[in-house]
Short mmCIF file of C-alpha atoms in Angstrom, two decimals:
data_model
loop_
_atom_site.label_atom_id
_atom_site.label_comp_id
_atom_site.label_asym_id
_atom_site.label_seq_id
_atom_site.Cartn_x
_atom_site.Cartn_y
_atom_site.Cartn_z
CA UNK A 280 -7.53 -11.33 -14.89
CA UNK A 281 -4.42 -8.69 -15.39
CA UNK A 282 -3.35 -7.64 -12.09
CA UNK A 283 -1.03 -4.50 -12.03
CA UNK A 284 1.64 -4.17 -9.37
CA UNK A 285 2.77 -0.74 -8.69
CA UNK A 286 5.69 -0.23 -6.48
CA UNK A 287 7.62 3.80 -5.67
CA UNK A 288 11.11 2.59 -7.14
CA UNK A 289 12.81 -0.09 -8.96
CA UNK A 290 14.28 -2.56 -5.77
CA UNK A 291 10.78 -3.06 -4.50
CA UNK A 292 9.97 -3.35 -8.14
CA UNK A 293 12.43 -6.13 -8.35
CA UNK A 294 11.80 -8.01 -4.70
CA UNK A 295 7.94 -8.51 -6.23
CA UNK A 296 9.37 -9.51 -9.55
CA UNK A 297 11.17 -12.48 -8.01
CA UNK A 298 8.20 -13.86 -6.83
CA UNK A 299 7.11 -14.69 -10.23
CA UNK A 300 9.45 -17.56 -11.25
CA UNK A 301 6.89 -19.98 -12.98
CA UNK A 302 5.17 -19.59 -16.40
CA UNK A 303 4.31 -16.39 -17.99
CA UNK A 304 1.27 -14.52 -15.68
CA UNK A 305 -1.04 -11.64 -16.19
CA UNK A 306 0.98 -9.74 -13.56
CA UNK A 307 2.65 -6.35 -14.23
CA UNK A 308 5.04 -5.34 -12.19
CA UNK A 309 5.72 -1.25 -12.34
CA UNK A 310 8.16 1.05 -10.57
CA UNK A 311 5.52 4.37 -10.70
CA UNK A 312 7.41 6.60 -8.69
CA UNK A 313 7.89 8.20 -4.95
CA UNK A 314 5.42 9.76 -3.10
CA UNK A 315 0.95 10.05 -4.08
CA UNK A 316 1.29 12.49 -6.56
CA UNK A 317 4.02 10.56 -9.12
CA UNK A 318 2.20 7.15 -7.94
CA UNK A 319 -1.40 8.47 -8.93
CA UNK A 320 0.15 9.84 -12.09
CA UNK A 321 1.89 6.71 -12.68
CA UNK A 322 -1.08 3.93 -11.91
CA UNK A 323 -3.34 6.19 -13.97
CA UNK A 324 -1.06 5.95 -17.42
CA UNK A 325 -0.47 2.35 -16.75
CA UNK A 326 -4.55 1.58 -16.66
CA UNK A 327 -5.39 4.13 -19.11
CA UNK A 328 -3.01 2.64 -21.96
CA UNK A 329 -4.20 -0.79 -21.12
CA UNK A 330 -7.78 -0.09 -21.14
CA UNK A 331 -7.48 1.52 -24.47
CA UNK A 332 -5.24 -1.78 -25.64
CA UNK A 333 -8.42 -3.80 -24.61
CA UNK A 334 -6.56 -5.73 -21.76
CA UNK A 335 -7.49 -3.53 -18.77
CA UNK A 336 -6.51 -5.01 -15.86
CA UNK A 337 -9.24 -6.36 -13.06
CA UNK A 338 -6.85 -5.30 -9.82
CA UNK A 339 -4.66 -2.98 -9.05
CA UNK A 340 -1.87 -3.69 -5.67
CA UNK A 341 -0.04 -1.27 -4.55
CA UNK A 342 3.48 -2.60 -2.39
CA UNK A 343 6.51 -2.40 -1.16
CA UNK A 344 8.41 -1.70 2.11
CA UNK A 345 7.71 0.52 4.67
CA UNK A 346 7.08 2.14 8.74
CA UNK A 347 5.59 0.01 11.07
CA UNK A 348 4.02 0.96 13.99
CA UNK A 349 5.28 -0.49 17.21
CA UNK A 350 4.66 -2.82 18.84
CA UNK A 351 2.08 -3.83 16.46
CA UNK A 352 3.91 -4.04 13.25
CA UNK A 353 7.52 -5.05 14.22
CA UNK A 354 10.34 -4.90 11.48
CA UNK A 355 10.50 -7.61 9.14
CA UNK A 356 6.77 -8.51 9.44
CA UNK A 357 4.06 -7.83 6.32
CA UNK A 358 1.06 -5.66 6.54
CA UNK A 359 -2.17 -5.67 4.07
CA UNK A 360 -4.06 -2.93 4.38
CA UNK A 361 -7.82 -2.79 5.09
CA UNK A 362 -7.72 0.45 4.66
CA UNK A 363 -5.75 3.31 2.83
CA UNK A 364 -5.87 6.36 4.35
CA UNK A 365 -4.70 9.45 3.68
CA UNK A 366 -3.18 10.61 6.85
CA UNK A 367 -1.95 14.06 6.42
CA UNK A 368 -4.56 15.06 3.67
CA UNK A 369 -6.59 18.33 5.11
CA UNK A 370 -5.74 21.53 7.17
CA UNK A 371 -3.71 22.07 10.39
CA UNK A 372 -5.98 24.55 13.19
CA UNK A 373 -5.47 25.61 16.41
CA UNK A 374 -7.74 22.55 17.89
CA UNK A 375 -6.31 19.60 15.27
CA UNK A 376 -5.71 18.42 12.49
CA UNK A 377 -8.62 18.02 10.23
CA UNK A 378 -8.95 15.83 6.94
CA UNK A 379 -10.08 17.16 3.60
CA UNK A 380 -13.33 15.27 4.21
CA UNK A 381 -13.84 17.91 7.49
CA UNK A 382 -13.56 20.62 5.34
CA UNK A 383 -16.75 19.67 3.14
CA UNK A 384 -14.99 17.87 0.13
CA UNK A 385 -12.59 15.27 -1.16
CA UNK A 386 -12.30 11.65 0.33
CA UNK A 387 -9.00 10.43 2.50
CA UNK A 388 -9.85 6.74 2.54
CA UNK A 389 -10.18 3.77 0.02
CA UNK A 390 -11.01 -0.07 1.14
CA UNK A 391 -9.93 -2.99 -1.04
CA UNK A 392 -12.00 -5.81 -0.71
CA UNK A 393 -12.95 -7.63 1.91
CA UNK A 394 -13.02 -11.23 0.91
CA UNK A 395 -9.92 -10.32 -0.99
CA UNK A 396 -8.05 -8.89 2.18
CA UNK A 397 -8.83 -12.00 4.57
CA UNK A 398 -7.41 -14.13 1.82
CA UNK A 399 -4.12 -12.58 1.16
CA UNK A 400 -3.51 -12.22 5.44
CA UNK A 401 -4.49 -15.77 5.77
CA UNK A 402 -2.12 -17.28 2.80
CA UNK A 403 0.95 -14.57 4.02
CA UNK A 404 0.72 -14.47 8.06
CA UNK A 405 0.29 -10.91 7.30
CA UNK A 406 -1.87 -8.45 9.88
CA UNK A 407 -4.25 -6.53 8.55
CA UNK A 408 -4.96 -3.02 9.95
CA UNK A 409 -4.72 0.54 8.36
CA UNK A 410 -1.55 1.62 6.28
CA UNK A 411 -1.46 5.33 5.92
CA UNK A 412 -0.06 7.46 3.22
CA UNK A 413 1.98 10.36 4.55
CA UNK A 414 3.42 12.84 2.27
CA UNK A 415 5.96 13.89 4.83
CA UNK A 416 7.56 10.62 6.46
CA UNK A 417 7.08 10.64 10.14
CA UNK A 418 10.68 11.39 12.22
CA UNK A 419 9.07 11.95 15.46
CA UNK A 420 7.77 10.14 18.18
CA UNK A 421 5.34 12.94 18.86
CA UNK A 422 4.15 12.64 15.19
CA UNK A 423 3.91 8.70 15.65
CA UNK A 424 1.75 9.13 18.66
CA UNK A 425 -0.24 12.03 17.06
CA UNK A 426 -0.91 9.45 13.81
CA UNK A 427 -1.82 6.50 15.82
CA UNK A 428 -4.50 8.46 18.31
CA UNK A 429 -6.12 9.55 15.10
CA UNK A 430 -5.57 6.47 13.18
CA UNK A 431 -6.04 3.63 16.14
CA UNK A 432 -5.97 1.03 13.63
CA UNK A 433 -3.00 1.87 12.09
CA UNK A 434 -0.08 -0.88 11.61
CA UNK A 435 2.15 0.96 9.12
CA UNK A 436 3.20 4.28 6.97
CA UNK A 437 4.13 4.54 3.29
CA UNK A 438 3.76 7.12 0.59
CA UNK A 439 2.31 5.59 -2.22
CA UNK A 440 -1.12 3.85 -1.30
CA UNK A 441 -3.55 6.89 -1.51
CA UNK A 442 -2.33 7.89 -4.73
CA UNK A 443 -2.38 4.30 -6.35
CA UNK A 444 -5.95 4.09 -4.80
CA UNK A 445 -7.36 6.88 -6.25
CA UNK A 446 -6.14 6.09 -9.81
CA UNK A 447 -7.10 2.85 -9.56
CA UNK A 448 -10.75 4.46 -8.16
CA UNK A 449 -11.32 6.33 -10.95
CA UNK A 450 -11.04 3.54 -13.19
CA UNK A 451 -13.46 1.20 -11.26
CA UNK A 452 -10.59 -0.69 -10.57
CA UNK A 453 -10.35 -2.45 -7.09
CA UNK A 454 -7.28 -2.36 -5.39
CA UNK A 455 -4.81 -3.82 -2.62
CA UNK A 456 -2.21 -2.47 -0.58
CA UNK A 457 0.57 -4.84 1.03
CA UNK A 458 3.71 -3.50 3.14
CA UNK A 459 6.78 -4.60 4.35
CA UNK A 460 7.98 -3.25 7.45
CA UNK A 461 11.90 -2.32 7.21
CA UNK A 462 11.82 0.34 10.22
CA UNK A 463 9.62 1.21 12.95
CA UNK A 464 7.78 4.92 12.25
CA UNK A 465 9.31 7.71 14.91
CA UNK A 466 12.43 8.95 15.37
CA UNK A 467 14.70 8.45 11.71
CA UNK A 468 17.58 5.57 13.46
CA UNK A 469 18.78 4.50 9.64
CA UNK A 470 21.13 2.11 12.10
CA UNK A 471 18.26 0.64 13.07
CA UNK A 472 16.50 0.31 9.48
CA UNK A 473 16.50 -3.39 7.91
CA UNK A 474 15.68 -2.73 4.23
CA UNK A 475 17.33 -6.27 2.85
CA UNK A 476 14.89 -8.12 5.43
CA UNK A 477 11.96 -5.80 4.42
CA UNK A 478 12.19 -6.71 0.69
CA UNK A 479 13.19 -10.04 0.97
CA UNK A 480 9.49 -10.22 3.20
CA UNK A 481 8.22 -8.81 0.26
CA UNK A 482 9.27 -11.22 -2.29
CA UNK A 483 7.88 -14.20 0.41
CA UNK A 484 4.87 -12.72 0.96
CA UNK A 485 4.03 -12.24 -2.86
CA UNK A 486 5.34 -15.83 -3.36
CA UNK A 487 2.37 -17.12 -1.25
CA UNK A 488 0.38 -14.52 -2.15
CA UNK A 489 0.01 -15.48 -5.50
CA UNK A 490 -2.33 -18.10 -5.83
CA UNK A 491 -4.60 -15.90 -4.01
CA UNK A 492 -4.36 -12.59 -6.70
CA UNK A 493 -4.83 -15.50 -9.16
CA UNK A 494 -8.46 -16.74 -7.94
CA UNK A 495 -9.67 -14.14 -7.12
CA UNK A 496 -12.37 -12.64 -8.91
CA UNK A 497 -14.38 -9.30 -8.32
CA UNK A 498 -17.59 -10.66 -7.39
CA UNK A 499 -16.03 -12.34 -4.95
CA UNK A 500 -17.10 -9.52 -2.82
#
């Protein structure tokens, strides 16, 4: 099975990429770009010109480092996502926010598989919980509170997930989203931000991770 890894930019790109030091693997590793727009757009090229190669690919991860929520997702620790949600996807009103789903179309939430999830948290030490995609990282603690009473489950924030989940949706693909945590989401302290420990978490975690993406099939769910 070809697995495609799509990361925003090239360092996170590279911390997977390290993780691969043995023999030659059906594991792409692809910088697609920042935020869900330039990720979607990016995923959906990658699986469309390997589909019509004839070597489509049977999962689709999306990684790489980003906001944890405290105290649940501390710095430094790894998150797999049981859910990707987009968390600022719908309308702002005078009583709430409400997602595109409220508003009678659209969908704001993908699940990657089950079996495939309690795998990769059991062979990584990760925690598994929701990691949203925001379009606008968060910078306040009123925003981080706001996020986490609509989102209980929440352990992290990225801006990638959504948008690698729906191309990979539209192509019947499943998919899996993994995050490092190199700051906590709230107030923007880059003093207190620990990218080097985030991606070298990353590079562990896809170290063990990999017999896992290797066995696993899709009707394993």
């Amino acid at each position: 099975m070809r697995i495609l890894v799509a990361t925003a930019v090239p360092v996170e790109r590279d911390a997977v990429a390290r993780a691969f030091t043995g023999p030659a693997q059906a594991v792409d590793v692809l910088a697609v770009g920042v935020g869900p727009a330039l990720a979607a757009a990016g995923t959906a090229t990658a699986l469309t010109r390997a589909a019509l190669e004839g070597s489509g690919y049977g999962l689709v991860v999306s990684a790489g480092i980003g906001g944890g929520f405290l105290p649940h997702a501390p710095v430094g620790s790894l998150v797999v996502a049981d859910e990707i949600t987009a968390a600022d996807l719908g309308a702002e009103t005078a009583e709430g926010f409400v997602p595109v789903t409220g508003l009678g179309f659209g969908t704001v939430t993908h699940r990657p598989p089950v079996a495939l999830v309690r795998a990769a948290t059991a062979a990584t030490g990760a925690r598994a919980g929701a990691v949203l995609t925001v379009s606008t990282v968060t910078g306040t603690a009123a925003r981080a509170s706001a996020l986490r009473e609509r989102h209980p489950t929440a352990l992290a924030e990225a801006m990638e997930g959504f948008g690698v989940a729906e191309a990979a949706g539209i192509h019947g693909v499943p998919v899996l989203e993994i995050r490092a945590v190199s700051n906590p989401v709230g107030p923007r302290d880059r003093a207190a931000w620990r990218i080097g420990d985030a991606l070298a978490a990353l590079t562990e975690g896809f170290g063990k991770l990999t017999p896992v993406l290797e066995s696993w099939e899709h009707h394993d769910d």
